[in-house]
Coordinates of C-alpha atoms in Angstrom, one line a residue:
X700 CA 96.5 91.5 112.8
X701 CA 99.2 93.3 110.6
X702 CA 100.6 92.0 107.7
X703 CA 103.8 91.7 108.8
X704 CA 103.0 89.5 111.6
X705 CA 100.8 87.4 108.8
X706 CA 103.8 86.8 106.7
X707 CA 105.4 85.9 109.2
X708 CA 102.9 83.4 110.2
X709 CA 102.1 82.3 107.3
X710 CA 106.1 81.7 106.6
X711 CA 106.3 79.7 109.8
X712 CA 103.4 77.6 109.4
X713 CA 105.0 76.5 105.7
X714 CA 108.1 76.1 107.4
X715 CA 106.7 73.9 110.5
X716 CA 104.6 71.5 108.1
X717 CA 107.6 71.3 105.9
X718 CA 109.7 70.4 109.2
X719 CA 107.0 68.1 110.0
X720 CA 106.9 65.9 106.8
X721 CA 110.2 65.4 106.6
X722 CA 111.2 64.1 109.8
X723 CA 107.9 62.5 110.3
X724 CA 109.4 60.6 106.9
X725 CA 112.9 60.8 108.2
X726 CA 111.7 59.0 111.5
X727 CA 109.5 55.7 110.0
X728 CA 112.0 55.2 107.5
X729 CA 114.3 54.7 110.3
X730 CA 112.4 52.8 112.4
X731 CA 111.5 50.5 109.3
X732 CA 115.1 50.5 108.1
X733 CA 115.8 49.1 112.1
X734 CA 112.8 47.1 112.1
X735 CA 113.5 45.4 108.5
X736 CA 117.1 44.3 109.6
X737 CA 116.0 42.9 112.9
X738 CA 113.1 40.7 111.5
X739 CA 115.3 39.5 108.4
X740 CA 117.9 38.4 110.6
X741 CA 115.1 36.5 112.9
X742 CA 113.1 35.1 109.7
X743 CA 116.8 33.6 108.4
X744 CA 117.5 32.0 112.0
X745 CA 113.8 30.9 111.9
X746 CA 113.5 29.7 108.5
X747 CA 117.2 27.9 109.0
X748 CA 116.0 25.8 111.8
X749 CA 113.0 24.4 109.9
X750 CA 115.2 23.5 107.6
X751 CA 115.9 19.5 108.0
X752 CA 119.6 19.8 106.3
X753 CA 120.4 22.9 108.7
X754 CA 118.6 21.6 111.6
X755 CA 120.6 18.2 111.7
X756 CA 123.7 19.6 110.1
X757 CA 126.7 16.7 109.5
X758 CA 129.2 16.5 111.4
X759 CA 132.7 17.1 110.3
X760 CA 135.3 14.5 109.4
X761 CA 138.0 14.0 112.1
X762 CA 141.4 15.8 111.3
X763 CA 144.2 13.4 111.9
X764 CA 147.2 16.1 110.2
X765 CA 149.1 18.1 112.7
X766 CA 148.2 21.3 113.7
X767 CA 144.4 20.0 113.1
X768 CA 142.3 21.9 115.4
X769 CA 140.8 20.1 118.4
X770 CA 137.4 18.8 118.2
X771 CA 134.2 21.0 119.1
X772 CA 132.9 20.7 122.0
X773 CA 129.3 19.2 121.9
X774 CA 128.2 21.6 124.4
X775 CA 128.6 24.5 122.3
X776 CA 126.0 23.1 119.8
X777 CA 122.4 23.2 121.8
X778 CA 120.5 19.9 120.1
X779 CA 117.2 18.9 120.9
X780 CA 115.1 16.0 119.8
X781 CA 113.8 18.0 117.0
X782 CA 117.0 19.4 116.0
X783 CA 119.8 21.7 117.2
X784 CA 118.4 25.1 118.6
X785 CA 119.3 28.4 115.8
X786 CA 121.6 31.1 118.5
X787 CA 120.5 32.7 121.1
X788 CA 116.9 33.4 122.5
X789 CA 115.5 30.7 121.0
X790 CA 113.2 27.9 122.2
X791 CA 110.5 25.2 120.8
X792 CA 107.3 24.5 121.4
X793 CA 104.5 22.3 120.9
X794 CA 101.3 22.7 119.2
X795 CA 99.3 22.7 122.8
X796 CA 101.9 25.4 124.3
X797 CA 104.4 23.0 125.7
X798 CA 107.6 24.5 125.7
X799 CA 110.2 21.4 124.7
X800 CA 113.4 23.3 124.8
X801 CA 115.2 26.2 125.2
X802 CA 118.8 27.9 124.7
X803 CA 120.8 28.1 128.1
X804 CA 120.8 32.3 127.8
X805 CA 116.9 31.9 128.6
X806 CA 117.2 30.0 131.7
X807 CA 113.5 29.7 133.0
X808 CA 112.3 33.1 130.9
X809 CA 109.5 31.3 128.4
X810 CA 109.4 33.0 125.2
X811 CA 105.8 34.3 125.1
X812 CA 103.1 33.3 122.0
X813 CA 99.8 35.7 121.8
X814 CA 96.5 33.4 120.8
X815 CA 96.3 35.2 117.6
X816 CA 100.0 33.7 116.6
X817 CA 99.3 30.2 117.8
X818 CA 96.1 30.5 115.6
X819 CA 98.0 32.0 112.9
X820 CA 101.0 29.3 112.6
X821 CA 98.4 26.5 113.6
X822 CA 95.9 27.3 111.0
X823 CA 98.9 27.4 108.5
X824 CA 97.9 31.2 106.9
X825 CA 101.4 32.5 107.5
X826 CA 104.8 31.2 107.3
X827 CA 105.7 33.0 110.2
X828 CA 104.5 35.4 113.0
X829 CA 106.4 38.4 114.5
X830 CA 105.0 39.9 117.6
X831 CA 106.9 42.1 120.1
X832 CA 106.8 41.2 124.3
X833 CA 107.8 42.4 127.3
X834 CA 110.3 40.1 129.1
X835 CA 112.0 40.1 132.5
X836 CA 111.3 44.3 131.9
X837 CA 113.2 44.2 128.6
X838 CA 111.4 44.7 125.2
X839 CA 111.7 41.3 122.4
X840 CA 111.1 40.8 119.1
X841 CA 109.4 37.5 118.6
X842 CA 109.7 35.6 115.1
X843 CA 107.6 32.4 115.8
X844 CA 106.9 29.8 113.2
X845 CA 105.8 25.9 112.9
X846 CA 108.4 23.0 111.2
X847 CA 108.3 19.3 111.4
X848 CA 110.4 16.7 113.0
X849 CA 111.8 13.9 111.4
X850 CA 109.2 11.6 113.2
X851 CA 106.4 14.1 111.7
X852 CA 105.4 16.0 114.2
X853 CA 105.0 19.2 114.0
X854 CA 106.5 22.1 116.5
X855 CA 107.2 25.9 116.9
X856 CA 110.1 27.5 117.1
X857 CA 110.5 30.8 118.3
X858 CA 113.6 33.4 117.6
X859 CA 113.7 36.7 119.9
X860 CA 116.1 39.5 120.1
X861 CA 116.2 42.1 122.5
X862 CA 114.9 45.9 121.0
X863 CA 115.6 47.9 124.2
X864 CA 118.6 49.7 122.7
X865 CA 117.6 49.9 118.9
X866 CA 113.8 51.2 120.9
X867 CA 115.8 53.5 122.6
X868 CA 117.9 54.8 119.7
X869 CA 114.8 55.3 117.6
X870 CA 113.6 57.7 120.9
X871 CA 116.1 59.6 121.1
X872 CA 116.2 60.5 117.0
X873 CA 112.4 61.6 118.2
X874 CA 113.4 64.2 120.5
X875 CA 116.1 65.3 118.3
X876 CA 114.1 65.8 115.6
X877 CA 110.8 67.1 117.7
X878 CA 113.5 69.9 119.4
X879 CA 115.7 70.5 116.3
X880 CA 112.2 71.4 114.3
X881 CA 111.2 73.4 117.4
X882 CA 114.2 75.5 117.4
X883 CA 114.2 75.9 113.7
X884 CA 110.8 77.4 113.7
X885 CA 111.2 79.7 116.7
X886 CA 114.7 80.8 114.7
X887 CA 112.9 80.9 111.3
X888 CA 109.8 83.2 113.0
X889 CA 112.8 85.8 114.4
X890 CA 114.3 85.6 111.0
X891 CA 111.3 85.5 109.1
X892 CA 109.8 88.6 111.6
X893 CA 113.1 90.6 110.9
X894 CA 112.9 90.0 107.3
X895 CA 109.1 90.9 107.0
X896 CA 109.5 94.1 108.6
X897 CA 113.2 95.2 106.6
X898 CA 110.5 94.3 103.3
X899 CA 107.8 96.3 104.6
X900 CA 109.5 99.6 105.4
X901 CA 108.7 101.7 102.9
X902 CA 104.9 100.8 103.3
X903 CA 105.7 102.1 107.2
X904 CA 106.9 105.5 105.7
X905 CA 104.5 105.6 102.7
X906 CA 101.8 105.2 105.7
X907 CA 103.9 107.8 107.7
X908 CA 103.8 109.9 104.6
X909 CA 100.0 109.8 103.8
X910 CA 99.4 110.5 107.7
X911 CA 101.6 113.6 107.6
X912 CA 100.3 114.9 104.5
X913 CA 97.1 114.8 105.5
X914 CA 97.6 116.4 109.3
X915 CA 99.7 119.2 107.2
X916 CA 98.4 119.5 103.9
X917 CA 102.1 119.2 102.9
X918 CA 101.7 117.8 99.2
X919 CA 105.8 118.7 98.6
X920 CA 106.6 115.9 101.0
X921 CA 108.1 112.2 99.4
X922 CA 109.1 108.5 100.4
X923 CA 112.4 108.4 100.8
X924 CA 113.3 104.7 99.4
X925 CA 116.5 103.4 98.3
X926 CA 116.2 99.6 98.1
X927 CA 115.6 97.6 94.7
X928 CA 112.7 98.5 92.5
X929 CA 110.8 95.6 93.6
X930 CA 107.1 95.4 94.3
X931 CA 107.2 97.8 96.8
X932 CA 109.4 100.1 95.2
X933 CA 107.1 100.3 92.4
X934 CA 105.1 100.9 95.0
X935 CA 106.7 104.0 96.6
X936 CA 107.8 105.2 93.3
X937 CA 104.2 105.4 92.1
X938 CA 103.0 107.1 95.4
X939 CA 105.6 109.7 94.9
X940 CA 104.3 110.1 91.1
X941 CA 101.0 110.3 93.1
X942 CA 101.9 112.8 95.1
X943 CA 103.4 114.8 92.3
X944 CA 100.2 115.1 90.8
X945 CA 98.3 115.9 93.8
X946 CA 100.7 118.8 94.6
X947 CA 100.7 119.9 91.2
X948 CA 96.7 119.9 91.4
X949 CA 97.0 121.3 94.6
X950 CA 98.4 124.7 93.7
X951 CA 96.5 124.8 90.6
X952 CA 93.5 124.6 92.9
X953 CA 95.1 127.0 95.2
X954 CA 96.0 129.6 92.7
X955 CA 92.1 128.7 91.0
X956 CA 90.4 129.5 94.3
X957 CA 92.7 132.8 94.3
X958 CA 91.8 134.1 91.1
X959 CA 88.5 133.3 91.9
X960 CA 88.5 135.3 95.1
X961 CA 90.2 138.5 93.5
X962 CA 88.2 137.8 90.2
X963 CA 85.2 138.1 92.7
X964 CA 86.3 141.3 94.5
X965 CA 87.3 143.0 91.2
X966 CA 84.2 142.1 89.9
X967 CA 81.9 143.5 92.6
X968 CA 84.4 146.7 92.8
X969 CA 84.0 147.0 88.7
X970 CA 79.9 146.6 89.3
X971 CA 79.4 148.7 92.5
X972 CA 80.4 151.7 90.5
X973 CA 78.4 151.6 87.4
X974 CA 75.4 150.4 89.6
X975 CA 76.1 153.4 92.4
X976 CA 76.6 155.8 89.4
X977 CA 72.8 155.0 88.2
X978 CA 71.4 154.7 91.1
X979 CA 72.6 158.6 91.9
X980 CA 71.3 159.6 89.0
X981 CA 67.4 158.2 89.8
X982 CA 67.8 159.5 93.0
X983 CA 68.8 163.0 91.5
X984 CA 65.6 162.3 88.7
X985 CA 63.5 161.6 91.8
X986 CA 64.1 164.8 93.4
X987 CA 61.4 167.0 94.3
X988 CA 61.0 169.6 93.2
X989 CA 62.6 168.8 89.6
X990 CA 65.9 169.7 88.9
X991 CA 67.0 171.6 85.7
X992 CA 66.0 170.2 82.6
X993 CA 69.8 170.6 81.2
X994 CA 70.8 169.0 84.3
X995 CA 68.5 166.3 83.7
X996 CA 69.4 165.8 80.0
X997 CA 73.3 165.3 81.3
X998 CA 71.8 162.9 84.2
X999 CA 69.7 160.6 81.5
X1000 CA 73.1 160.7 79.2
X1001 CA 75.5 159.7 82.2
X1002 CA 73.4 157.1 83.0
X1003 CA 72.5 155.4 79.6
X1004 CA 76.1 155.3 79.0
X1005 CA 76.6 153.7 82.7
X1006 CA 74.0 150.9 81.8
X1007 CA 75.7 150.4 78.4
X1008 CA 79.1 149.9 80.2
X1009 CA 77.3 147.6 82.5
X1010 CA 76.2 145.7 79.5
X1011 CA 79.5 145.2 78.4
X1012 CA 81.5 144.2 81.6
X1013 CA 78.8 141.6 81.9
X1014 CA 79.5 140.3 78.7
X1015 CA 83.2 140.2 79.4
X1016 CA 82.4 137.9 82.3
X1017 CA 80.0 136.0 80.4
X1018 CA 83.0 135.1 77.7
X1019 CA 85.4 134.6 80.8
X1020 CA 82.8 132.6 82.7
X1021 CA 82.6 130.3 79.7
X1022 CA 86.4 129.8 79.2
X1023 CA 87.0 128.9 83.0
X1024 CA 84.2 126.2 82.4
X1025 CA 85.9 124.4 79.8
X1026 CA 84.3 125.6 76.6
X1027 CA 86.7 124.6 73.8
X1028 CA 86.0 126.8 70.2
X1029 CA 85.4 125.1 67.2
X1030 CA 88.4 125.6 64.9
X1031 CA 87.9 125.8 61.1
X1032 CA 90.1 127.1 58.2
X1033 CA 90.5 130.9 57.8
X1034 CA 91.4 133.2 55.5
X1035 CA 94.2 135.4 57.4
X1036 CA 93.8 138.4 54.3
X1037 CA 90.3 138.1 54.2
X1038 CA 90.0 138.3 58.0
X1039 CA 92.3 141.5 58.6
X1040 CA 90.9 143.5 55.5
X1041 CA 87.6 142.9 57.4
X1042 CA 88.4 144.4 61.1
X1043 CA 91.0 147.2 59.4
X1044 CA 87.4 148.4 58.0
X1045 CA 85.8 148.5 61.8
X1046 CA 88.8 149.5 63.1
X1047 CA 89.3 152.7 61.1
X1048 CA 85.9 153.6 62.2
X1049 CA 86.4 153.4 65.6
X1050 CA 89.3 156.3 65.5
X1051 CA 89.7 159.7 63.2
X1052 CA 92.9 160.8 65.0
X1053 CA 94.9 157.5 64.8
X1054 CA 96.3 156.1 61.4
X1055 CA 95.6 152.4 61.2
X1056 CA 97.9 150.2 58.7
X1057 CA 97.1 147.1 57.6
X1058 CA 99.7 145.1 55.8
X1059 CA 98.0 141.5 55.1
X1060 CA 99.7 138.8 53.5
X1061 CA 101.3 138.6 50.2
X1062 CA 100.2 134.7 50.1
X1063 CA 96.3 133.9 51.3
X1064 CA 97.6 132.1 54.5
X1065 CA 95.1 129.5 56.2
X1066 CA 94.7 129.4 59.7
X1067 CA 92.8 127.4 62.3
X1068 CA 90.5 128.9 64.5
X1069 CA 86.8 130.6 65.6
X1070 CA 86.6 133.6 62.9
X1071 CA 84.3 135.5 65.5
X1072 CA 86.6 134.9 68.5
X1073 CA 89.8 135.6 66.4
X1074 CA 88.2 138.8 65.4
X1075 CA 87.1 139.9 68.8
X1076 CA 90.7 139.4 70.2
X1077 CA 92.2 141.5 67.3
X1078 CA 89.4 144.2 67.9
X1079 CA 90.3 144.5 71.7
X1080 CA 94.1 144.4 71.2
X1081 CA 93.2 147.5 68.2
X1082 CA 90.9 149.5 70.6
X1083 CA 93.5 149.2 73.7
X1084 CA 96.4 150.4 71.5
X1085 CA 94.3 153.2 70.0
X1086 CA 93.2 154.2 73.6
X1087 CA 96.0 154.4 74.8
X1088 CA 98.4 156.0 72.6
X1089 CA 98.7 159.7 71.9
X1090 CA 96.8 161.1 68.6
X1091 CA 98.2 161.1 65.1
X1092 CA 100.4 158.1 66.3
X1093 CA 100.3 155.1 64.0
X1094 CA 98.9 151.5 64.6
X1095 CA 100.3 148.5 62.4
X1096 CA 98.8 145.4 61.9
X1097 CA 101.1 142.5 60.4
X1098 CA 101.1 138.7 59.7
X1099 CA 104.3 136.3 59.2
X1100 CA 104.6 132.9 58.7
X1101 CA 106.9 130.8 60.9
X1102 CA 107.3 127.0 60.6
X1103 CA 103.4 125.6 61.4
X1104 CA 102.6 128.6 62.7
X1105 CA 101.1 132.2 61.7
X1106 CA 101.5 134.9 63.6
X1107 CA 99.5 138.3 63.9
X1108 CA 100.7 141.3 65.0
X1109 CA 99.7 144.7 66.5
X1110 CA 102.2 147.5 66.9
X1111 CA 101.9 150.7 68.2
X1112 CA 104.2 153.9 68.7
X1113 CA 102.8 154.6 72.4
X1114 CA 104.2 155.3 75.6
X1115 CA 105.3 151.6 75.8
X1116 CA 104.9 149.1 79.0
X1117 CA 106.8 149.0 82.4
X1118 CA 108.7 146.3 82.9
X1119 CA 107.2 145.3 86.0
X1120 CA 103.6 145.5 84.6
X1121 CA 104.4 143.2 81.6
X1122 CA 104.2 139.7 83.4
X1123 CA 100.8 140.6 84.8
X1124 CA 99.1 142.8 82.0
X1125 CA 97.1 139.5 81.1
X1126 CA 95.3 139.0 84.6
X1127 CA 92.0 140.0 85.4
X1128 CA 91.0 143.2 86.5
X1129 CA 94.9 144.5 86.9
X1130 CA 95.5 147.6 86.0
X1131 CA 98.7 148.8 85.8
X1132 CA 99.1 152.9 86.6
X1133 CA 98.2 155.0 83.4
X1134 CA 100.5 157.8 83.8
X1135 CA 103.8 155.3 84.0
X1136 CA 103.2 152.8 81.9
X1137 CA 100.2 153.5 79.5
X1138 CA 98.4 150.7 79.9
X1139 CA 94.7 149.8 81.9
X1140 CA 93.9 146.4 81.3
X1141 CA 90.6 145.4 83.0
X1142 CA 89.4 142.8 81.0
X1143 CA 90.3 143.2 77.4
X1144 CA 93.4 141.5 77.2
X1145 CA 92.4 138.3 80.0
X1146 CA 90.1 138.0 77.7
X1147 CA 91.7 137.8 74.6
X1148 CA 93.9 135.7 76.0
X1149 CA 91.0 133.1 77.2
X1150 CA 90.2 133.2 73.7
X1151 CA 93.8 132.4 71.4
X1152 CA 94.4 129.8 74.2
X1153 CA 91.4 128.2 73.4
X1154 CA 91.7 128.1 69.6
X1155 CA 95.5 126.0 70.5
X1156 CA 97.0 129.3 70.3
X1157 CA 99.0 131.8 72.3
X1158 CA 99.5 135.4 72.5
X1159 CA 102.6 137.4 73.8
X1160 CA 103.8 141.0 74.5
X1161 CA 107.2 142.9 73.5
X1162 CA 107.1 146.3 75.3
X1163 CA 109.5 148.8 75.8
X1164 CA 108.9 152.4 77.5
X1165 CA 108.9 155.1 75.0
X1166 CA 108.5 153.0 72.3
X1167 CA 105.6 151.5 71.9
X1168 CA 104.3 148.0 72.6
X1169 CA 103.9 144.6 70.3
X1170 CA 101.0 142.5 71.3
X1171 CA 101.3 139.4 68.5
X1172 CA 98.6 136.2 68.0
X1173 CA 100.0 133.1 66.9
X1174 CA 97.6 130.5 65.6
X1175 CA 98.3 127.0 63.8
X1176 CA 98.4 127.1 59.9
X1177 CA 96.0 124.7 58.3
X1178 CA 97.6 122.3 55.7
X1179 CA 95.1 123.0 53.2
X1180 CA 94.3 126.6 51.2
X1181 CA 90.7 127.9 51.0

C-alpha cells in the first residue's frame, strides 16, 4: 500500500469518525429535545387532572352586561364521575383494567397499559409511566398515572399523543445525516487523494531521480522543486546536497582510479626498462664462451648502476604509495637558516659546473613542518634545476616572509618551461619533451609535491621560455622562535 493512499485513508477514517460523533450527537439530542417536549406537555395534562382543584374546576359567574359572551356549552367540557377529562386522547381507568371513560376523539380505540405500568402506578414506585403503543397503525405516546376521586377511590388516567410525524421527522434528519456524511467522506477521500499526491511529488521525482541515477550513473542530475521549504523540501534540498557530494566523490573516484591506471602503466614502463637492461647484461655475462673482459667490466658497471636506479624509483613509489594512503607528517618548528645552510652544503656537492647561491634569512624564521621531508623536496627541486640547465649557469635559493606564511624559493637561468607543460609538470611519470621545454619530470616533482601538501603546504611554478623557471615552497610560520 503506498503512502499516499495511507494518508489518505488515514485522513478519511479521522474524517468519518469525526462525521460519525457529531451527528450521532446531533441526532439523540434531537430526538431527546422532541422527546422532552412531548412527555412534559403529557406529564402537565397528566399531573393537571390529578389535580382535585383542576379536575373539578368552578364554574364561572354568569355575565348579565351587554356584549357578555354566551354561555359555554357543557359539551365542550368532557366530565366524568371522577372529574373532567385533560384534551384530547385521554381516558381513565380502573385499578382492574376497566376503562371508565374516554374523550370523544378515541371513539372505541382503548388506550393500551403494558403489565409492567399497571404494576408500576399500582405499586406506587413512580408518579407516572410513559410507554409508547401502536394504535389503529399510528404510533402513541402514552403518559399514564394513578389519582383519587373525591369518594377515594383510586383511578388511572392516561394522556397520549400521536408521534407519527415527529417519528418521521426524526427519520428523515437520519438519512440526511447518514448521506450528507457519506458524501462528505467520498468528497473528502477525492480531496484528500488529490492533496496527498500534490504533497508527495517531489518524493515521486526524488524516486524518479535515484532510479535514473542509478540506471545512468548520472550523479550531475537534481530534483527540480519549487514549492515551500517544508518537510519535503528539506527533503529534496538535502538529497540534492546528497547528490552534490556523491558527484563530487564520483569524479574524485574517477579521476583516482585514472591516476591509478596511468600511475600503473608508467610504473611498469619505468620498471620494464631497468629490469630488461639487467637482465641483458646476465645474459651477455652468461655467454659462452666469455666475452671480453673490458666488455664485461662496462657490462657489471651498466648494470650496478641500473639496479641502483631501480633502487630509487622504488623508493619514489614507496614515498608516493604512502601519501595516496593518507600518511599525514608530523609538523614541528624549524629553523628556515639553519635548514638551507644545511642542503646548500649537499647541494654544492652534487655539481662542480653550476654556481649554487644561497641567500637565507636575515631574521631566524620558524616554520612548521617534517625537517627530513622539507629537505628532500628542496633537494629534488635543486637536482632537477641543476640537470637541466646548461653549465656555469646559476641556481638561487631564497626565503620571504608573507603574512603567516614563509615561502622558499628555487631559481634557475635555464631554458625555462613551455606553457603547455606547466599545468601538468606535477603529475606522475609526465615528461614533458627535453629539447622544447627543458624539463623531465618523472617523479621528482609529484613527489615533492605529495610531500609540501602534506606538511599544510603548497608548492607552485613561474616559468617562462628562455628565462629560467621559479619553483617556490610555502610553509606555515610557527608563532614561536626556536
Amino acid at each position: 500500500m503506498s503512502i499516499r493512499l495511507r494518508l489518505t485513508l488515514l485522513y478519511s477514517a479521522i474524517l468519518a469518525l469525526t462525521l460519525l460523533a457529531f451527528s450521532t450527537a446531533l441526532y439523540v439530542a434531537q430526538a431527546r429535545l422532541t422527546y422532552d417536549s412531548i412527555k412534559s406537555n403529557l406529564a402537565r395534562q397528566g399531573d393537571a387532572f390529578a389535580n382535585p382543584s383542576q379536575r373539578f374546576p368552578r364554574p364561572p359567574e354568569p355575565s348579565t352586561g351587554e356584549g357578555a359572551p354566551p354561555p359555554r356549552p357543557e359539551s365542550f367540557t368532557p366530565t366524568v364521575p371522577g372529574g373532567t377529562l385533560p384534551g384530547r386522547w385521554s381516558q381513565t381507568r380502573s385499578l382492574d383494567g376497566t376503562v371508565l371513560a374516554r374523550t370523544a376523539d378515541l371513539g372505541d380505540v382503548t388506550l393500551p397499559l403494558s403489565h409492567a405500568g399497571l404494576t408500576a402506578i399500582t405499586a406506587q414506585n413512580t408518579s407516572g409511566w410513559f410507554e409508547t403503543a401502536t394504535v389503529e397503525e399510528q404510533p402513541l405516546l402514552i403518559y399514564s398515572r394513578s389519582f383519587t376521586t373525591p369518594d377515594g377511590t383510586t383511578g388511572i388516567i392516561q394522556v397520549a399523543v400521536p408521534i407519527g410525524e415527529r417519528e418521521q421527522s426524526l427519520a428523515t434528519l437520519r438519512w440526511i445525516l447518514i448521506i450528507g456524511c457519506t458524501l462528505v467522506i467520498v468528497v473528502a477521500f477525492a480531496v484528500g487523494w488529490v492533496l496527498a499526491g500534490t504533497a508527495l511529488r517531489p518524493i515521486e521525482r526524488i524516486t524518479h531521480t535515484a532510479q535514473t541515477i542509478g540506471a545512468e550513473h548520472d550523479f550531475s542530475r537534481r530534483v527540480q522543486h519549487v514549492g515551500p521549504t517544508d518537510e519535503v523540501g528539506q527533503l529534496a534540498i538535502t538529497f540534492n546536497a546528497m547528490l552534490a557530494e556523491l558527484e563530487t566523490a564520483y569524479r574524485q573516484l574517477e579521476q583516482a582510479l585514472d591516476s591509478q591506471r596511468r600511475f600503473v602503466a608508467d610504473a611498469s614502463h619505468e620498471l620494464r626498462t631497468p629490469l630488461t637492461t639487467v637482465r641483458g647484461n646476465i645474459e651477455l655475462l652468461r655467454r659462452e664462451p666469455p666475452i671480453d673482459p673490458c666488455e664485461r667490466a662496462e657490462v657489471i658497471s651498466d648494470t650496478n648502476d641500473e639496479v641502483d636506479r631501480l633502487i630509487r624509483l622504488v623508493n619514489q613509489l614507496l614515498v608516493l604509495a604512502r601519501a595516496d594512503a593518507g600518511q599525514t607528517l608530523h609538523g614541528e618548528p624549524l629553523s628556515v637558516k639553519s635548514l638551507l645552510e644545511d642542503i646548500c652544503r649537499q647541494a654544492k656537492l652534487l655539481t662542480s659546473r653550476n654556481t649554487v647561491l644561497c641567500n637565507p634569512p636575515e631574521e631566524d624564521l620558524v616554520v612548521l613542518g617534517d625537517r627530513d621531508a622539507l629537505k628532500q623536496v628542496l633537494l629534488i627541486l635543486l637536482d632537477n634545476a641543476l640537470v637541466h640547465t646548461s653549465p656555469e649557469t646559476t641556481v638561487e635559493l631564497t626565503t620571504a616572509q608573507k603574512d603567516e606564511r614563509v615561502t622558499i624559493s628555487v631559481r634557475d637561468t635555464g631554458p625555462g618551461i613551455a606553457p603547455d607543460v606547466l599545468p601538468r609538470i606535477f603529475e606522475r611519470f609526465y615528461r614533458g619533451e627535453v629539447s622544447r621545454s627543458g624539463v623531465s619530470t618523472g617523479l621528482g616533482l609529484a613527489i615533492a609535491k605529495e610531500l609540501i601538501e602534506a606538511q599544510g603546504g603548497a608548492i607552485s611554478v613561474e616559468s617562462r621560455l628562455g628565462q629560467g623557471s621559479v619553483f617556490t615552497v610555502t610553509l606555515p610560520r610557527a608563532r614561536y622562535t626556536l
